[in-house]
Tab-separated table of C-alpha atoms and ligand atoms in Angstrom:
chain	number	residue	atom	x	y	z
A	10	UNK	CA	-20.520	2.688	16.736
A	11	UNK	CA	-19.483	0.408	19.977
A	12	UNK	CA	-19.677	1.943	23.435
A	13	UNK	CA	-16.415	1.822	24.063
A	14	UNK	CA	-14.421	4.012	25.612
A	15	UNK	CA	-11.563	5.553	24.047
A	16	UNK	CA	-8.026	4.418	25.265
A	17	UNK	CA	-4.773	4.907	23.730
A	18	UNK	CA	-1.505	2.218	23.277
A	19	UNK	CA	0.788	4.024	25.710
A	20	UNK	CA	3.466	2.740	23.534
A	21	UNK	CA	2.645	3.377	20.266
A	22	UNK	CA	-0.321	6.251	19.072
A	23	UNK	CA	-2.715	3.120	18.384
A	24	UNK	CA	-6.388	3.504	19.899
A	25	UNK	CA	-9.551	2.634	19.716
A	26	UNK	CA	-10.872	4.037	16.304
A	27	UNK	CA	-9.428	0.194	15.700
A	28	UNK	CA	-12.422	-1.483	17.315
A	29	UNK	CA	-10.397	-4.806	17.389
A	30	UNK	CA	-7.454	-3.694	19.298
A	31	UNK	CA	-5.921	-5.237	22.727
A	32	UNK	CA	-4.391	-3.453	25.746
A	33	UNK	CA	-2.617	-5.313	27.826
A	34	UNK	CA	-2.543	-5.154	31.561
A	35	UNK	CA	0.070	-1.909	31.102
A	36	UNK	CA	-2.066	-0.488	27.918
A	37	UNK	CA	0.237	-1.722	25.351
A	38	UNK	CA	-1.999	-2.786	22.593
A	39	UNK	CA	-1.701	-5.985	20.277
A	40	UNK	CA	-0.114	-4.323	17.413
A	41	UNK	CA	2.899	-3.177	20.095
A	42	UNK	CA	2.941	-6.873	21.441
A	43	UNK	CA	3.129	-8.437	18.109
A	44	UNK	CA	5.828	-6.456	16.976
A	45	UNK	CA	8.116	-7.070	20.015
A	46	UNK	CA	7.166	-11.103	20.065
A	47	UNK	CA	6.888	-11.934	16.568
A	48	UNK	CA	8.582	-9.347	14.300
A	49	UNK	CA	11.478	-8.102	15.690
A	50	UNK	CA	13.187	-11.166	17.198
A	51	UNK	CA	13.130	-12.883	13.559
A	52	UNK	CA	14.179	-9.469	11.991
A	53	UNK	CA	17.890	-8.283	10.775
A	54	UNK	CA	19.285	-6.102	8.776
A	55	UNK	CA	23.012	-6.548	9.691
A	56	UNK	CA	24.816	-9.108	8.517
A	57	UNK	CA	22.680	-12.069	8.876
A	58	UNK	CA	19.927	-10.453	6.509
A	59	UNK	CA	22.193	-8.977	3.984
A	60	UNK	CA	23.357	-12.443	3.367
A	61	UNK	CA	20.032	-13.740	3.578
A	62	UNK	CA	19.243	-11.102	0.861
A	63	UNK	CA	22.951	-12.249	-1.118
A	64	UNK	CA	21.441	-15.016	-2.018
A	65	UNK	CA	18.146	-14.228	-3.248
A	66	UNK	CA	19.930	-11.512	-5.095
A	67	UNK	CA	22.319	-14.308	-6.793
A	68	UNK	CA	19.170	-16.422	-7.183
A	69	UNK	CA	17.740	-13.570	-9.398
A	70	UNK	CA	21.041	-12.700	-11.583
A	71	UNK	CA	21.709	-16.501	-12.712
A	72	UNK	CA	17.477	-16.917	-13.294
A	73	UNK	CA	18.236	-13.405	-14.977
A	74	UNK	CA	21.038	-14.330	-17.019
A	75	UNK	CA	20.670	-14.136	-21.437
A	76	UNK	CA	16.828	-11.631	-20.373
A	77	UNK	CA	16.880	-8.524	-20.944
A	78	UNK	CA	16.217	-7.645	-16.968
A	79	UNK	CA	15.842	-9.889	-14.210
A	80	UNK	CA	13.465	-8.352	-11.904
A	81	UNK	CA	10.589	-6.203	-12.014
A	82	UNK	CA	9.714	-3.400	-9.621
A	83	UNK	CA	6.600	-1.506	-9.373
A	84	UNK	CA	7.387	2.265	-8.749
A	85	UNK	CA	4.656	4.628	-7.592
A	86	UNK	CA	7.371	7.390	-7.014
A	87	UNK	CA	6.930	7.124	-3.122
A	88	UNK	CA	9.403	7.085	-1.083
A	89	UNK	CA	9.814	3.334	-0.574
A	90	UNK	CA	9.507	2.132	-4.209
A	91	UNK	CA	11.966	5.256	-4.983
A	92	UNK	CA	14.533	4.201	-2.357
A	93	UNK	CA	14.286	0.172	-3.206
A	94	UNK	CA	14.670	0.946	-7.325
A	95	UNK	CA	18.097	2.496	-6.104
A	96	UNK	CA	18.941	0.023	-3.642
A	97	UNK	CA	18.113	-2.785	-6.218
A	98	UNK	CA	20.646	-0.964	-9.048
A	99	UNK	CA	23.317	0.686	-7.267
A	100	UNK	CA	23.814	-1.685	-4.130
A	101	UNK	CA	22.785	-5.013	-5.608
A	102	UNK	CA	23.614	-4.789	-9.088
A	103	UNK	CA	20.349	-5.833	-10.530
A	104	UNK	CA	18.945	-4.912	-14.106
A	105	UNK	CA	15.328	-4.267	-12.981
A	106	UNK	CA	12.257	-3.032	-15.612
A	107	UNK	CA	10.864	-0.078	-13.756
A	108	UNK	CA	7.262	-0.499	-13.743
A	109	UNK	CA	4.588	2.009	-13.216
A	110	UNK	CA	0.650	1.458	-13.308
A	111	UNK	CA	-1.068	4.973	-14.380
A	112	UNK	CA	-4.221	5.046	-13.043
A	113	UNK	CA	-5.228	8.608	-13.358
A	114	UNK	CA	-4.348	9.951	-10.219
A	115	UNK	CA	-0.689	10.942	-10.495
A	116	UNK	CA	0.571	14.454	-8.796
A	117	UNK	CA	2.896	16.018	-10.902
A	118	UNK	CA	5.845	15.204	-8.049
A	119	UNK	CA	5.182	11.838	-8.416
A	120	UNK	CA	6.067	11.967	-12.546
A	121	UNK	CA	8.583	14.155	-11.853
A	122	UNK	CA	10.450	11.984	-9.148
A	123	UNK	CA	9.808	9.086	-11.443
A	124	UNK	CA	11.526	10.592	-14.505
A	125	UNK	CA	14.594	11.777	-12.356
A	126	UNK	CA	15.143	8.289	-11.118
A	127	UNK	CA	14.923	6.280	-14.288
A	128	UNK	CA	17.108	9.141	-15.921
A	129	UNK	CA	20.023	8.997	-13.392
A	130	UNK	CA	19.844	4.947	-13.049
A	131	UNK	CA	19.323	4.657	-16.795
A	132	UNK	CA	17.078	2.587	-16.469
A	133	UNK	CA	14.053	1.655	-18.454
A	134	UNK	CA	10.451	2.501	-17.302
A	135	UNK	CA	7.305	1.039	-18.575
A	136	UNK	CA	4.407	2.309	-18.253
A	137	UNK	CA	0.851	0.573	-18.304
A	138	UNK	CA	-2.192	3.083	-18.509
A	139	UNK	CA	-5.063	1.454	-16.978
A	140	UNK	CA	-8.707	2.194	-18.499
A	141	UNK	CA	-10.073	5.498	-17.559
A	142	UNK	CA	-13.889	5.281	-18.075
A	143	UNK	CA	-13.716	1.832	-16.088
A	144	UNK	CA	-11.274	3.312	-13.497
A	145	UNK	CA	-13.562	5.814	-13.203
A	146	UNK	CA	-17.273	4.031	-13.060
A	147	UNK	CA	-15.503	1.174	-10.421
A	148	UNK	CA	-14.175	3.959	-8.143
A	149	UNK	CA	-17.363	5.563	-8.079
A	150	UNK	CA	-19.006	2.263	-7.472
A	151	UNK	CA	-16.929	1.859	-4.162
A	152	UNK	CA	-18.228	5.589	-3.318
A	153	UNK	CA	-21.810	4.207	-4.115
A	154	UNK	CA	-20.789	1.226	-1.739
A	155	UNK	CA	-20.060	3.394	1.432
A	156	UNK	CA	-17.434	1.297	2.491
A	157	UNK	CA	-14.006	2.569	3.663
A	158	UNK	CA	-11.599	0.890	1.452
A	159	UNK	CA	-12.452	3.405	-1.760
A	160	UNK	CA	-9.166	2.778	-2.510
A	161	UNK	CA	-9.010	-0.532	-3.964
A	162	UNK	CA	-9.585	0.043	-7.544
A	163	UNK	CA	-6.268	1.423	-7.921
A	164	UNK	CA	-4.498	-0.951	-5.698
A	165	UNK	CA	-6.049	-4.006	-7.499
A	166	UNK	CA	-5.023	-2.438	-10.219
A	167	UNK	CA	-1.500	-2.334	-9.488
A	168	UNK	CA	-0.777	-4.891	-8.606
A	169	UNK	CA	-3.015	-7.311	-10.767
A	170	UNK	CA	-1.009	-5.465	-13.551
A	171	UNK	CA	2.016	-6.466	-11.992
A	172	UNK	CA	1.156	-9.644	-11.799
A	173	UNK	CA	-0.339	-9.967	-15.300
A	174	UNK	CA	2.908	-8.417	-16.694
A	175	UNK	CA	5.098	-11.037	-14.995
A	176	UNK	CA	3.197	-13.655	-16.103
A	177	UNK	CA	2.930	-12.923	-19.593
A	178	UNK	CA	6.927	-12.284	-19.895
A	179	UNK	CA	7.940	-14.988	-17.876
A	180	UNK	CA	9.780	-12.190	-15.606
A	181	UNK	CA	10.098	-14.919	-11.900
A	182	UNK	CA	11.117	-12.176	-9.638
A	183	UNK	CA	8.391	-9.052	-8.426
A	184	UNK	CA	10.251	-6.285	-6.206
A	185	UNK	CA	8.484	-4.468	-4.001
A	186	UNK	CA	9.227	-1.340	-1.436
A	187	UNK	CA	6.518	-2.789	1.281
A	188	UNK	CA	8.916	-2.908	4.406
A	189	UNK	CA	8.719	-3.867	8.109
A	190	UNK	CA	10.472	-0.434	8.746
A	191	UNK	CA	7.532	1.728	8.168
A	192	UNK	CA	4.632	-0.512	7.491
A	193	UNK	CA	5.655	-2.791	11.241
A	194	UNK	CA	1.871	-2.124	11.974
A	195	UNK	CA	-0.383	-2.487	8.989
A	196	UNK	CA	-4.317	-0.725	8.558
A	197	UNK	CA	-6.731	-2.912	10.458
A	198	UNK	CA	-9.108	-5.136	7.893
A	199	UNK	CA	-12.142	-2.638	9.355
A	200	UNK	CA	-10.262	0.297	7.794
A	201	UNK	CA	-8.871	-0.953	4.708
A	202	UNK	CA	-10.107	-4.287	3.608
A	203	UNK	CA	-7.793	-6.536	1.233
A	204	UNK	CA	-7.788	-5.094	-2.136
A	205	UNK	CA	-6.803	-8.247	-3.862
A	206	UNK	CA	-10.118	-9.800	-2.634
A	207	UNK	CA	-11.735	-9.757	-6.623
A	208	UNK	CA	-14.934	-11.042	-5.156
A	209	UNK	CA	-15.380	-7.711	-2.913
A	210	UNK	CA	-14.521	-6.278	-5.798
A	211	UNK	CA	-17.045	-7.723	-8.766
A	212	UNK	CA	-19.767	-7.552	-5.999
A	213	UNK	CA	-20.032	-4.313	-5.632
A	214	UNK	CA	-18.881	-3.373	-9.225
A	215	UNK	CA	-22.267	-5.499	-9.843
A	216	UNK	CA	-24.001	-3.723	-7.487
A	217	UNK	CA	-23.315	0.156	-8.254
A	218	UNK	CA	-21.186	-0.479	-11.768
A	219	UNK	CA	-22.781	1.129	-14.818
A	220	UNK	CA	-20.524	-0.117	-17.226
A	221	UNK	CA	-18.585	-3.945	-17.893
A	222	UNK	CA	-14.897	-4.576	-16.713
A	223	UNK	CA	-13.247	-5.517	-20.030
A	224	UNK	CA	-9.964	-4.034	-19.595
A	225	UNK	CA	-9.341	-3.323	-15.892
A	226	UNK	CA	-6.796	-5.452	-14.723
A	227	UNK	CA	-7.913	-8.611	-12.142
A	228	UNK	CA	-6.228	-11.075	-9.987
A	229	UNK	CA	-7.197	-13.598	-7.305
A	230	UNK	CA	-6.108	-14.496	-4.153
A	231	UNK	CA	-5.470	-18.246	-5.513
A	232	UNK	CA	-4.205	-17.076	-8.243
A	233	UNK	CA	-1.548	-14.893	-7.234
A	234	UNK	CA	-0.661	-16.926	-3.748
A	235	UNK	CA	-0.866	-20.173	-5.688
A	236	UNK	CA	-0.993	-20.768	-8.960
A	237	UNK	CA	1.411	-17.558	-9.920
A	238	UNK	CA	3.386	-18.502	-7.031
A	239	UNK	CA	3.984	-22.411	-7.235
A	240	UNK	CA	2.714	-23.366	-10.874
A	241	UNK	CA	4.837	-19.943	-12.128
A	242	UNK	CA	7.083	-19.795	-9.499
A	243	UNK	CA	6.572	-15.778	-9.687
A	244	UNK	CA	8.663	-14.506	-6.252
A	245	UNK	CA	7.691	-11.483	-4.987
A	246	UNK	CA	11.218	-10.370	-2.887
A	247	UNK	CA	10.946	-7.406	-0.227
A	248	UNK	CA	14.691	-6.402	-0.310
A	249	UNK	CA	13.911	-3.432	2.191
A	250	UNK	CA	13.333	-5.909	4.581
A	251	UNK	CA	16.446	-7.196	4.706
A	252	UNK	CA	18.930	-3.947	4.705
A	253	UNK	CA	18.522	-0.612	6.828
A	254	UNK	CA	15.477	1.346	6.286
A	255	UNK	CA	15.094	4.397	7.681
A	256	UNK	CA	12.759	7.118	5.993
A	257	UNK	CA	14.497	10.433	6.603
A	258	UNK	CA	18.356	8.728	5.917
A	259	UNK	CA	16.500	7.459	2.385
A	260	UNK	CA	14.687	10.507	1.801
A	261	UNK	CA	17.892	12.619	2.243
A	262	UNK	CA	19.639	10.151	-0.156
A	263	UNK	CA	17.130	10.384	-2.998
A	264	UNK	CA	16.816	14.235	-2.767
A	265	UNK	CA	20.339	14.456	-2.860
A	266	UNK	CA	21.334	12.568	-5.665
A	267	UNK	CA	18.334	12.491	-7.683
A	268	UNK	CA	16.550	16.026	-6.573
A	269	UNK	CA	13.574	13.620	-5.502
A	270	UNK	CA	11.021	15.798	-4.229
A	271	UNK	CA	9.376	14.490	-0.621
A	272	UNK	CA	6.012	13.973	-0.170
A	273	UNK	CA	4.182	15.763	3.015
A	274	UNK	CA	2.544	12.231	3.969
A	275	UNK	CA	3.444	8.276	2.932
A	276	UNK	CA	0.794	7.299	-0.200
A	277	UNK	CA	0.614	11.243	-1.300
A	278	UNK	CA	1.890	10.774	-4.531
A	279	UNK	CA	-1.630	9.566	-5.778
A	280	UNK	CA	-3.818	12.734	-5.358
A	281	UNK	CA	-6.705	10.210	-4.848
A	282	UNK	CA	-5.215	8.245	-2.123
A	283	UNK	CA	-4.163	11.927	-0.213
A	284	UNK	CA	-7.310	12.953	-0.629
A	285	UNK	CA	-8.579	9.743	0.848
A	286	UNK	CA	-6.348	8.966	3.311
A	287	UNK	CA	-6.273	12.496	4.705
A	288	UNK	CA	-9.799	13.689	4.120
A	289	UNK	CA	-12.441	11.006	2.794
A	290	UNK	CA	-11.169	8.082	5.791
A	291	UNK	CA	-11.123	10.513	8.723
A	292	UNK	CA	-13.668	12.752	8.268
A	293	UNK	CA	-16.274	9.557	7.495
A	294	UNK	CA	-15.328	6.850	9.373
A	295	UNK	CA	-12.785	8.235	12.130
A	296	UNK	CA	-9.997	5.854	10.756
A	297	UNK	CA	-6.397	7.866	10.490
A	298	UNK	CA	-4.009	6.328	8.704
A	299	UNK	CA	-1.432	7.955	10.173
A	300	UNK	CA	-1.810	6.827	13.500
A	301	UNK	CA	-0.829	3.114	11.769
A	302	UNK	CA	2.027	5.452	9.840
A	303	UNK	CA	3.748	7.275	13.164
A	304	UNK	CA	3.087	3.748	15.388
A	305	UNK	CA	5.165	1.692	12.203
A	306	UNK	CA	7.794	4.821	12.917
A	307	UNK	CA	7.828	5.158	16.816
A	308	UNK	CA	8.029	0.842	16.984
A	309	UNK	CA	11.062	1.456	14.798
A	310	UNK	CA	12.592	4.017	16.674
A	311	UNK	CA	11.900	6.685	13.932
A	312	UNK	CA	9.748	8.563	15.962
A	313	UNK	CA	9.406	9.545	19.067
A	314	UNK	CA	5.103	9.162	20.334
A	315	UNK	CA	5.555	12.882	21.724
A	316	UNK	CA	5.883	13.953	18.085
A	317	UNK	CA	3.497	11.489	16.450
A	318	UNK	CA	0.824	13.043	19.134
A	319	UNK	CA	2.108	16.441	18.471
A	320	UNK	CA	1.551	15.968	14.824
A	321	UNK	CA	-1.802	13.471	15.553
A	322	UNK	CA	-3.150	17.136	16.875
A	323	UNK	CA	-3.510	18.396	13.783
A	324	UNK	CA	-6.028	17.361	11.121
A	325	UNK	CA	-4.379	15.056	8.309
A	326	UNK	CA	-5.815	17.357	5.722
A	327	UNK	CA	-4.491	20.974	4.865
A	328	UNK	CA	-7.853	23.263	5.468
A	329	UNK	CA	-7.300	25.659	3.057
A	330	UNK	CA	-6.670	23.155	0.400
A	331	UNK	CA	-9.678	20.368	1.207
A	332	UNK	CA	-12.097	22.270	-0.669
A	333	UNK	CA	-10.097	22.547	-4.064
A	334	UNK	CA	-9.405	18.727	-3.629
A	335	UNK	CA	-12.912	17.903	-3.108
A	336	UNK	CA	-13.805	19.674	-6.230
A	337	UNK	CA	-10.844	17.932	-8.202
A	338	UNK	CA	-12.435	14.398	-6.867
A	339	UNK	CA	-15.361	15.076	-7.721
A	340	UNK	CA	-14.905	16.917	-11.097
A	341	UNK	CA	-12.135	14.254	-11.981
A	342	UNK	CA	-14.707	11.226	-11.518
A	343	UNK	CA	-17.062	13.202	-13.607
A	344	UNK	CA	-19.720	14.063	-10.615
A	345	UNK	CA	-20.996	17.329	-8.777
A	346	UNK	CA	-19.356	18.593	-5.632
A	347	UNK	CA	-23.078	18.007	-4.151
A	348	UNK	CA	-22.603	14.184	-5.276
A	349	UNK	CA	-19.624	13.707	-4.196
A	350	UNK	CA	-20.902	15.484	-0.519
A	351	UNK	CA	-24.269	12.847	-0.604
A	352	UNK	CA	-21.674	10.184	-0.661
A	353	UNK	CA	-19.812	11.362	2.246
A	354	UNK	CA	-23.080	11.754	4.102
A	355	UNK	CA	-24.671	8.404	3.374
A	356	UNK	CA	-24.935	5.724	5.578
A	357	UNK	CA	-21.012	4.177	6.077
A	358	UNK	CA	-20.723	0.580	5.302
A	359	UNK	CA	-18.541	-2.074	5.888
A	360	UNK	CA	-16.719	-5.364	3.663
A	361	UNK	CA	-19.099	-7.184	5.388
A	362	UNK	CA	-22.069	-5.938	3.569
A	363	UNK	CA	-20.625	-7.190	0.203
A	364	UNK	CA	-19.600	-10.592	-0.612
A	365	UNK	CA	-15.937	-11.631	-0.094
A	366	UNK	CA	-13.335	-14.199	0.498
A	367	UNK	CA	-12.442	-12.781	4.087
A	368	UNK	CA	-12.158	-16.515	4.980
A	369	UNK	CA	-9.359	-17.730	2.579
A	370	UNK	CA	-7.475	-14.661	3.711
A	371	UNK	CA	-8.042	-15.525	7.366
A	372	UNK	CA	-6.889	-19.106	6.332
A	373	UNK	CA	-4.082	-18.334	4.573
A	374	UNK	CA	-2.779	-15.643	6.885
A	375	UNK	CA	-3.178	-18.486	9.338
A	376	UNK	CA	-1.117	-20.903	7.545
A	377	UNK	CA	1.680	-18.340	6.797
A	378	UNK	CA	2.150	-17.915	10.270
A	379	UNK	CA	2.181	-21.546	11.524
A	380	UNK	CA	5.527	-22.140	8.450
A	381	UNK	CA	6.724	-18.832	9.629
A	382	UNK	CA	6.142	-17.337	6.614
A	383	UNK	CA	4.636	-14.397	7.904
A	384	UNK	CA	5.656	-12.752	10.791
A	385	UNK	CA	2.803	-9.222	10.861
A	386	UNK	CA	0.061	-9.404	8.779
A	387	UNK	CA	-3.319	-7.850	9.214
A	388	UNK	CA	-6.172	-8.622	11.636
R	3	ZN	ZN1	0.726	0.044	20.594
C-alpha cells in the first residue's frame, strides 16, 4: 500500500483507491479531464451521430442481405445489452441473432429478462453453455492467484465465444451495449486487468489449474484486433454510442414494455460478478466499482456527486445477504466456506506477478488514440 494520502476528484467520486490517478491544480482528476478534452467534444448523439450510425446500419443490412441475420449481439440481460437488442430491432430495423454465453452464474432475473425480450422481439436466442468443470477449476485458479481481476474467466469467455461464433458463420458485424454513457470512465488496469490478455490467462491457469483447457473458449489480442478484424473484417459496432443513452429513460422503457426486471447494481445479473464486484473487490483490495459506475453517471449528467456520495456511504454489499452469497461461491465452485475465507485472507496480488501482454495493450491503446480511434480507454 503507497503512503498516499487520500483525496477525492471534486468533480466526479474518483479517489485514490486508483493509485494512478491525477488531480489537477483544482482536484479534478485525469479521468474528469479526459472526458471533457477527449470524449465529449468528438461525441454526438443528435443528428450528426444518428447519421453516422445510418450508415453503418445500411452497411450491415446490404452485407446482411440473402443471411439469415445480419448482426450478432451478445446479451447478458443487463441493462445495456437489453436496451441495445431493442434499439437494434425496433429503431434500426436489424435482424440480429441474440446471443448469450452461459457460464454458470446466471440469477434467475437475468433468464427471465432474457426470455421476455426475445419473446416480445421474436427474435431468436442462442445459447452457448460454456464447460462447467473447466469454468470452474480456471475461476478457482484466479482465486488461487490473489489477483483482483477474478473475473476474467467469464469475460474471456464471452467474448472469445463471440468471437469464435462470428468467425465460424461468417456473421461481419458484433453488437455490443458497451457505451460512453455509463462506462465514460472505465476500471483502472490495477483493478481489473484486460481479460482478453490469454497469456495472463494460461499463466496462471498453469500455475494453480488442476485440470487442461480443452473446451473453454480463447482469443488473443492479435487475433481479435487483427486478424478477426482486417483478415475477417469482423466489426464490432457500439450503436449506444451513437443515439441517447440514459439508464433510468432505458430502464423505464424495458420494464414497461417488456416487464424487464432492474437490477440493484450494473453487472448484477451474474451472481458471480455481484458477489465480486460488491463483496470479493472491496472488501480485499479497497477497489469499488461503483465509484467508476456513479463518476461514468455524474460526467454524464445522470447523477448528481451528492447522491453518488450519499449512496458511496453505504457498503456495495447487502449485510444480511453476504453470508448466504459467500456460501453459494464457495459451495458453487465446489470448495468450503473456510477455503473460500483463506483465499480472501491471502496475500493480494497483482497482473504483474503473472506473465502478460500489458505491452501490446499499452501499444495498441496508443496507436488507437494517435488515428483517433479511441477516444477513453483504460490506463
Ligand atoms: Zn474526476
Amino acid at each position: 500500500m503507497s503512503s498516499r494520502p487520500f483525496q477525492i476528484c471534486t468533480n466526479c467520486v474518483m479517489d485514490t483507491t486508483d493509485a494512478k490517478i491525477v488531480f489537477d491544480a483544482r482536484g479534478v482528476c485525469d479521468h474528469c479531464n479526459n472526458f471533457y478534452r477527449n470524449i465529449l467534444p468528438n461525441w454526438d448523439t443528435g443528428e450528426r451521430g444518428r447519421a453516422a450510425l445510418e450508415k453503418v446500419v445500411e452497411q450491415i443490412k446490404a452485407d446482411g442481405q440473402g443471411k439469415q441475420f445480419d448482426c450478432i449481439i451478445g446479451m447478458s440481460g443487463g441493462i445495456d445489452s437489453s436496451y441495445l437488442t431493442w434499439v437494434a430491432k425496433e429503431q434500426l430495423g436489424l435482424r440480429p441473432l441474440v446471443f448469450h454465453v452461459d457460464a454458470g452464474w446466471n440469477s434467475q432475473i437475468a433468464v427471465n429478462n432474457i426470455e421476455r425480450l426475445i419473446d416480445a422481439l421474436e427474435l431468436d436466442l442462442y445459447t452457448e453453455v460454456i464447460d462447467w468443470e473447466e469454468m470452474r477449476n480456471l475461476q478457482l485458479a484466479f482465486f488461487k492467484a490473489g489477483v483482483p481481476h477474478i473475473d476474467t474467466p467469464q469475460d474471456h469467455a464471452f467474448f472469445a465465444t463471440m468471437y469464435n461464433f462470428a468467425e465460424k458463420h461468417g456473421v461481419r458485424y458484433i453488437l455490443t451495449g458497451a457505451n460512453l454513457s455509463t462506462e465514460c470512465i472505465r476500471n483502472p488496469i490495477e483493478w481489473m486487468y484486460y481479460q482478453s490478455d490469454s497469456i495472463q490467462l494460461r499463466d496462471i491457469h498453469a500455475k494453480f489449474g488442476t485440470r487442461p483447457l480443452n473446451k473453454f473458449p480463447l482469443t488473443t489480442i492479435l487475433r481479435h484486433k487483427v486478424y478477426l478484424r482486417y483478415v475477417k473484417r469482423i466489426q464490432v459496432v457500439a450503436p449506444l454510442n451513437y443515439v441517447p443513452y440514459l439508464k433510468q429513460d432505458a430502464m423505464r422503457l424495458l420494464q414497461e414494455k417488456f416487464g424487464w426486471q432492474p437490477y440493484p447494481q450494473k453487472h448484477f445479473e451474474s451472481r458471480f460478478t455481484k458477489f465480486y464486484e460488491s463483496y470479493w473487490l472491496p472488501k480485499k483490495f479497497g477497489y469499488d466499482t461503483r465509484k467508476v459506475q456513479y463518476s461514468s453517471l455524474i460526467l454524464t449528467k445522470q447523477m448528481t456527486r451528492e447522491e453518488a456520495l450519499e449512496k458511496l456511504s453505504q457498503p456495495a454489499y447487502d449485510a444480511a445477504t453476504v453470508m448466504q452469497d459467500f456460501e453459494y461461491i464457495a459451495t458453487k465452485l465446489g470448495i468450503t466456506v473456510a477455503e473460500l475465507q483463506g483465499y480472501m485472507d491471502a496475500p493480494n496480488k497483482s497482473y504483474r506477478d503473472y506473465k502478460s501482454q500489458e505491452t501490446i495493450y499499452l501499444f495498441g491503446a496508443k496507436v488507437m488514440r494517435m488515428l483517433g480511434l479511441e477516444m477513453g480507454g483504460k490506463r
